[in-house]
Short mmCIF file of C-alpha atoms in Angstrom, two decimals:
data_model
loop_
_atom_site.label_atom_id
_atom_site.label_comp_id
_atom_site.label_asym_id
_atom_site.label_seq_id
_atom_site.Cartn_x
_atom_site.Cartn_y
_atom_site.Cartn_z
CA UNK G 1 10.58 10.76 -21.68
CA UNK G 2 12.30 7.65 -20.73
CA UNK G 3 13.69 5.79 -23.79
CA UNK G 4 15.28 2.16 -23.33
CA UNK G 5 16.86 0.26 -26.50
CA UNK G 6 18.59 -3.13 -26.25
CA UNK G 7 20.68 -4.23 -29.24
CA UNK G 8 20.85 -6.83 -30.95
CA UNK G 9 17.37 -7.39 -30.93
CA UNK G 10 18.03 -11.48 -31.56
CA UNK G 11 21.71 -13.12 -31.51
CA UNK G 12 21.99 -17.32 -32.76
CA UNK G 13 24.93 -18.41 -30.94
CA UNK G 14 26.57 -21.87 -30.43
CA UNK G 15 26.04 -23.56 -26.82
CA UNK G 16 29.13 -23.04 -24.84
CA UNK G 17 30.21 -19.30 -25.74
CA UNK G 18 29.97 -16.60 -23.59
CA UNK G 19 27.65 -13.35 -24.60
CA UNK G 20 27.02 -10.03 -24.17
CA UNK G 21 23.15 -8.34 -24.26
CA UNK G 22 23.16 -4.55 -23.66
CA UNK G 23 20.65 -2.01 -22.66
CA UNK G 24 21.03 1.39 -22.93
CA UNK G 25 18.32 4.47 -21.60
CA UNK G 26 18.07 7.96 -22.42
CA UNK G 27 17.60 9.20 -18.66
CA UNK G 28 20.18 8.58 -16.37
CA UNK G 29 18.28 9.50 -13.37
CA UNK G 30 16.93 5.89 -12.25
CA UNK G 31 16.04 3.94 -9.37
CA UNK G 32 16.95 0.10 -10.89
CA UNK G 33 17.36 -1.91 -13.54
CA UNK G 34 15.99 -5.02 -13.75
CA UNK G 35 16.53 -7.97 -16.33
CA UNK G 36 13.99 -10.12 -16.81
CA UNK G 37 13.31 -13.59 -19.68
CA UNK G 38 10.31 -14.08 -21.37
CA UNK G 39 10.30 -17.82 -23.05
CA UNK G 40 7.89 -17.73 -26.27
CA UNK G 41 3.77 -17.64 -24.86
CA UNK G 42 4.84 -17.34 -20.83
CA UNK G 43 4.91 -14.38 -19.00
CA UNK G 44 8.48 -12.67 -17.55
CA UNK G 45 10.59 -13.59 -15.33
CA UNK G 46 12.82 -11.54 -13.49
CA UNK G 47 16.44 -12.53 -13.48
CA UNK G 48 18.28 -9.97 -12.01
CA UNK G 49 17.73 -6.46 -10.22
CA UNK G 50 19.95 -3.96 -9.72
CA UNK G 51 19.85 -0.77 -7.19
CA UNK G 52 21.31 2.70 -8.93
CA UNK G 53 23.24 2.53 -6.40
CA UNK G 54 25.29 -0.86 -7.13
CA UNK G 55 27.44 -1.39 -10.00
CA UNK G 56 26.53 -5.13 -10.77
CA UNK G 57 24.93 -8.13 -9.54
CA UNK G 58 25.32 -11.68 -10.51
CA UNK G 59 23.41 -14.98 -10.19
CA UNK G 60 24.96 -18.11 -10.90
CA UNK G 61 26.02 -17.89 -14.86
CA UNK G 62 24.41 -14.12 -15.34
CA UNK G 63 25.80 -11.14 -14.56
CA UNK G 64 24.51 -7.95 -14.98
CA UNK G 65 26.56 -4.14 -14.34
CA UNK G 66 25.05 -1.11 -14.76
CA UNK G 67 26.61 2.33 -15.56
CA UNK G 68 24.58 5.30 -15.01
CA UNK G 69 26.24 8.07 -16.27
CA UNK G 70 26.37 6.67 -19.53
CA UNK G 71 22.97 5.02 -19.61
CA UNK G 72 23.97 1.07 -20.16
CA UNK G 73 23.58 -2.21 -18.51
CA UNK G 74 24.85 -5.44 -20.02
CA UNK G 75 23.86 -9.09 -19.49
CA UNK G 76 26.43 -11.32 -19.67
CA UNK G 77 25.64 -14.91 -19.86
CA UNK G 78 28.69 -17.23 -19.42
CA UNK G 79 29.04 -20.91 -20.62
CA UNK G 80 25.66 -20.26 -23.05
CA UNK G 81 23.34 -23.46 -22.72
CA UNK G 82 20.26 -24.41 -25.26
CA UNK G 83 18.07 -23.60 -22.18
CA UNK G 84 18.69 -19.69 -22.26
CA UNK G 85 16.70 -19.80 -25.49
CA UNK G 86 14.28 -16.89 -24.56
CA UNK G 87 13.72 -13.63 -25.40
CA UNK G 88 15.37 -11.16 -22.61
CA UNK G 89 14.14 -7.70 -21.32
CA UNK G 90 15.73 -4.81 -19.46
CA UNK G 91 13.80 -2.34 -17.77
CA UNK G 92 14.22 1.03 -15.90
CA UNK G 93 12.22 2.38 -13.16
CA UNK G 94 12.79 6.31 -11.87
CA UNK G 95 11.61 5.75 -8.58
CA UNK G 96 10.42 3.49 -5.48
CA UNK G 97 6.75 2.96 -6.24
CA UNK G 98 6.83 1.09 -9.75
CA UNK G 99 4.87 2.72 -11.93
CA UNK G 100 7.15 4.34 -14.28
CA UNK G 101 8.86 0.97 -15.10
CA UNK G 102 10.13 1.30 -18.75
CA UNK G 103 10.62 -1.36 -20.74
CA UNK G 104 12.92 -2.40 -23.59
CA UNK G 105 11.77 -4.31 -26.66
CA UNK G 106 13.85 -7.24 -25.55
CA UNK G 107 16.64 -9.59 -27.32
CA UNK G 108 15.56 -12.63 -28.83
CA UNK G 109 18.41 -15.03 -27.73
CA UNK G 110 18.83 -18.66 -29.74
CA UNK G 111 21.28 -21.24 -28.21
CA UNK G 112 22.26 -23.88 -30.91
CA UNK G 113 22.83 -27.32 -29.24
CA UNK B 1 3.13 -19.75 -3.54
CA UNK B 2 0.92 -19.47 -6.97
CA UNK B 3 2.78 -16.16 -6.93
CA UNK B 4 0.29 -13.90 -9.64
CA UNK B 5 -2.18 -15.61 -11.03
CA UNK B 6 -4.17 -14.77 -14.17
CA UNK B 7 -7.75 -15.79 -15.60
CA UNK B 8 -8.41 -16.42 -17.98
CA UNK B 9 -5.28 -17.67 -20.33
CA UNK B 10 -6.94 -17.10 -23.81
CA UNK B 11 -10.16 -15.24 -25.26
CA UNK B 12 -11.71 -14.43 -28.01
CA UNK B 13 -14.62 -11.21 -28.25
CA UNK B 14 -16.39 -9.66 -30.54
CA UNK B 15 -16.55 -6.35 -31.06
CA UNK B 16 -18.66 -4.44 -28.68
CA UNK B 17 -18.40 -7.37 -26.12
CA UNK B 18 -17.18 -6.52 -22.83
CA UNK B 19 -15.07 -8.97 -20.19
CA UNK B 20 -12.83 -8.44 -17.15
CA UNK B 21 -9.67 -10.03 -16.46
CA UNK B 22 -9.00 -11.28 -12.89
CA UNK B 23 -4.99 -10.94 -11.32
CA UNK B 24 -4.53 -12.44 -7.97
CA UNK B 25 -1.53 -12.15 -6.02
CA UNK B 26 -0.75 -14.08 -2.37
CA UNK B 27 2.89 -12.28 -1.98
CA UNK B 28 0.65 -9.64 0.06
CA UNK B 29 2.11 -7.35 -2.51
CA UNK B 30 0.91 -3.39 -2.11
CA UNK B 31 1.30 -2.46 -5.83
CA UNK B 32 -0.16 -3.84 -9.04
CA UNK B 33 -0.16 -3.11 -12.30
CA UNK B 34 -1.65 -4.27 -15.79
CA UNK B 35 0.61 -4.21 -18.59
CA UNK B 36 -0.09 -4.94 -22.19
CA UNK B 37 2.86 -6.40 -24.98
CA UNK B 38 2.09 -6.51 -28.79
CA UNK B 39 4.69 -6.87 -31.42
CA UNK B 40 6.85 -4.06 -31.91
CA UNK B 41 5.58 -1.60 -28.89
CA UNK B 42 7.03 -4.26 -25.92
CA UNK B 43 5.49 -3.76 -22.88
CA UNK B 44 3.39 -0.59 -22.26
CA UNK B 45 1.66 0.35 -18.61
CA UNK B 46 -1.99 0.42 -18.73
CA UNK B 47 -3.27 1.06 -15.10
CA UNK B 48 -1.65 0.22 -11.79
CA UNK B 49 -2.60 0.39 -8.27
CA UNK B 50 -0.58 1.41 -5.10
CA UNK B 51 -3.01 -0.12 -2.66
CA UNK B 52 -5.79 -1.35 -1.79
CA UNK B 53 -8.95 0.99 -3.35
CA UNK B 54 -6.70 2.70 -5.67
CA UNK B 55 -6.01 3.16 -9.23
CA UNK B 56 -4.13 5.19 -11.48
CA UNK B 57 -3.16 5.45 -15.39
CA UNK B 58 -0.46 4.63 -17.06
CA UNK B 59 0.86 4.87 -20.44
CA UNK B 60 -2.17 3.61 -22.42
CA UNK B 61 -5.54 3.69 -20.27
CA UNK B 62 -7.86 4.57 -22.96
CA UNK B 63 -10.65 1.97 -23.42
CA UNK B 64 -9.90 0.05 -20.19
CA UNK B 65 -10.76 0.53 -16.15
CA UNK B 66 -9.29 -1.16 -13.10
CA UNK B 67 -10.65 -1.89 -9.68
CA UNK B 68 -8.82 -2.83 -6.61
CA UNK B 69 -11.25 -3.55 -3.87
CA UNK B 70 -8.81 -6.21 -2.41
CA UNK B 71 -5.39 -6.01 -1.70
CA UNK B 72 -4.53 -9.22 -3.57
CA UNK B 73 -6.95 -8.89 -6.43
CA UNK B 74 -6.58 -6.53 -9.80
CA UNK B 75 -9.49 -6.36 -12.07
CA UNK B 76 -8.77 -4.85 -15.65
CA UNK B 77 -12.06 -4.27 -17.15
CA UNK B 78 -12.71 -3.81 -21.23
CA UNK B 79 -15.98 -2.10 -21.27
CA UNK B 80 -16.67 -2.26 -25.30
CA UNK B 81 -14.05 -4.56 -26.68
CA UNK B 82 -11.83 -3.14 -29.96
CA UNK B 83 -10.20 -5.35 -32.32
CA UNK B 84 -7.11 -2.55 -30.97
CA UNK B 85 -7.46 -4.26 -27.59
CA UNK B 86 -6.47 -7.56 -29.58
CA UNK B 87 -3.06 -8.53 -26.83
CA UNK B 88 -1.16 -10.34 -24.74
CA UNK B 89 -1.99 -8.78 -21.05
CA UNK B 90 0.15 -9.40 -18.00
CA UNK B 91 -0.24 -8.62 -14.76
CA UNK B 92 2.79 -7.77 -12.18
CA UNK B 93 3.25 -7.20 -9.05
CA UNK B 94 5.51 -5.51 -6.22
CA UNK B 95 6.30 -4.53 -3.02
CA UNK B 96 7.40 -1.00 -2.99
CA UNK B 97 8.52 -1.19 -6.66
CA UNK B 98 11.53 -2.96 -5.81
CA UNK B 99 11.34 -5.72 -8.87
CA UNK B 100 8.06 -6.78 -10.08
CA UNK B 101 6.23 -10.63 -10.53
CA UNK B 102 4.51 -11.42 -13.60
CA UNK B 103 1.80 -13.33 -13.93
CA UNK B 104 1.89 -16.09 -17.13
CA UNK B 105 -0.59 -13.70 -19.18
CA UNK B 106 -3.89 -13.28 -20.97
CA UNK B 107 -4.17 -13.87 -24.75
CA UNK B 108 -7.01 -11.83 -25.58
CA UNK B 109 -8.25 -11.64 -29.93
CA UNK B 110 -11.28 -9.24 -30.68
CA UNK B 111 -12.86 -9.93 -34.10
#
């Protein structure tokens, strides 16, 4: 069975530094990886998606990378700003139709202005 | 867009009482899904849907049924509500699995 674990599971950092979230999953054999922030009461959004087939993908300040054979992703989030105050989630799926999305219990992320 | 919609955003049963929770997507989206989060267990599958008049279980059906009788609308169903059932419910949706949408969520308490 599918395991996914993201440490730390919250991080305070001062605005302006750069940071690291990771992901890691007990079964290698997976069709994406998706990252995805929940802000406290909303529902998720997805930040970034990538194929097992790529190696990373980045949008604007994020970038994720994903290594298969050793079961990891990491989120990197450059130039940190109050506004990424949210709680973020990985999650693996094993194939194309969705419904063995796994999810991680998330890192709870505090930006200090 | 509204993207996925959910209704309603809070509610509070009794136990015993029964409600249904309405998901509406306009992405034209082919599979659903109804998720539930609670402190501690993250995000766990309940039912999904892979079209239009289907439904299958996921991780933790047990006290709930779905219908899908139209491609853009998800109905999660609680037949005899359990203080257990007390959760935040999301639904998502996708097209072929590739990423899913969220909807903003249903706060549901059962005294």
């Amino acid at each position: 069975k599918q395991e996914v674990t993201q440490i730390p599971a919250a991080l305070s950092v001062p605005e302006g530094e750069n940071l690291v979230l990771n992901c890691s999953f007990t079964d290698s054999a997976i069709y994406n990886l998706q990252w995805f922030r929940q802000d406290p009461g909303k529902g998720l959004t997805s930040l970034l998606l990538i194929q097992s087939s790529q190696r990373e993908q980045t949008s604007g300040r994020l970038n994720a990378s994903l290594d298969k054979s050793s079961g990891r992703s990491t989120l990197y989030i450059a130039a940190s700003q109050p506004g990424d105050s949210a709680t973020y989630l990985c999650a693996v799926t094993r194939d194309n139709y969705g419904q063995n999305f796994v999810f991680g219990p998330g890192t709870r992320l505090s930006v200090l202005p | 867009n509204a993207g996925v919609t959910q209704t309603p955003k809070f509610r509070v049963l009794k136990t015993g009482q029964s409600m249904t929770l309405l998901c509406a997507q306009d992405m034209n989206h082919e599979y659903m899904y109804w998720y539930r989060q609670d402190p501690g267990m993250g995000l766990r599958l309940i039912h999904y849907s892979v079209g239009e008049g289907t439904t299958a279980k996921g991780e933790v059906p047990d006290g709930y049924n779905v219908s899908r009788l139209k491609k853009q609308n998800f109905l999660l169903g609680l037949e005899s509500a359990a203080p257990s059932q007390t959760s935040v419910y999301f639904c998502a949706s996708s097209v072929g699995g590739v990423g899913q949408f969220f909807g903003p969520g249903t706060r549901l308490t059962v005294l």
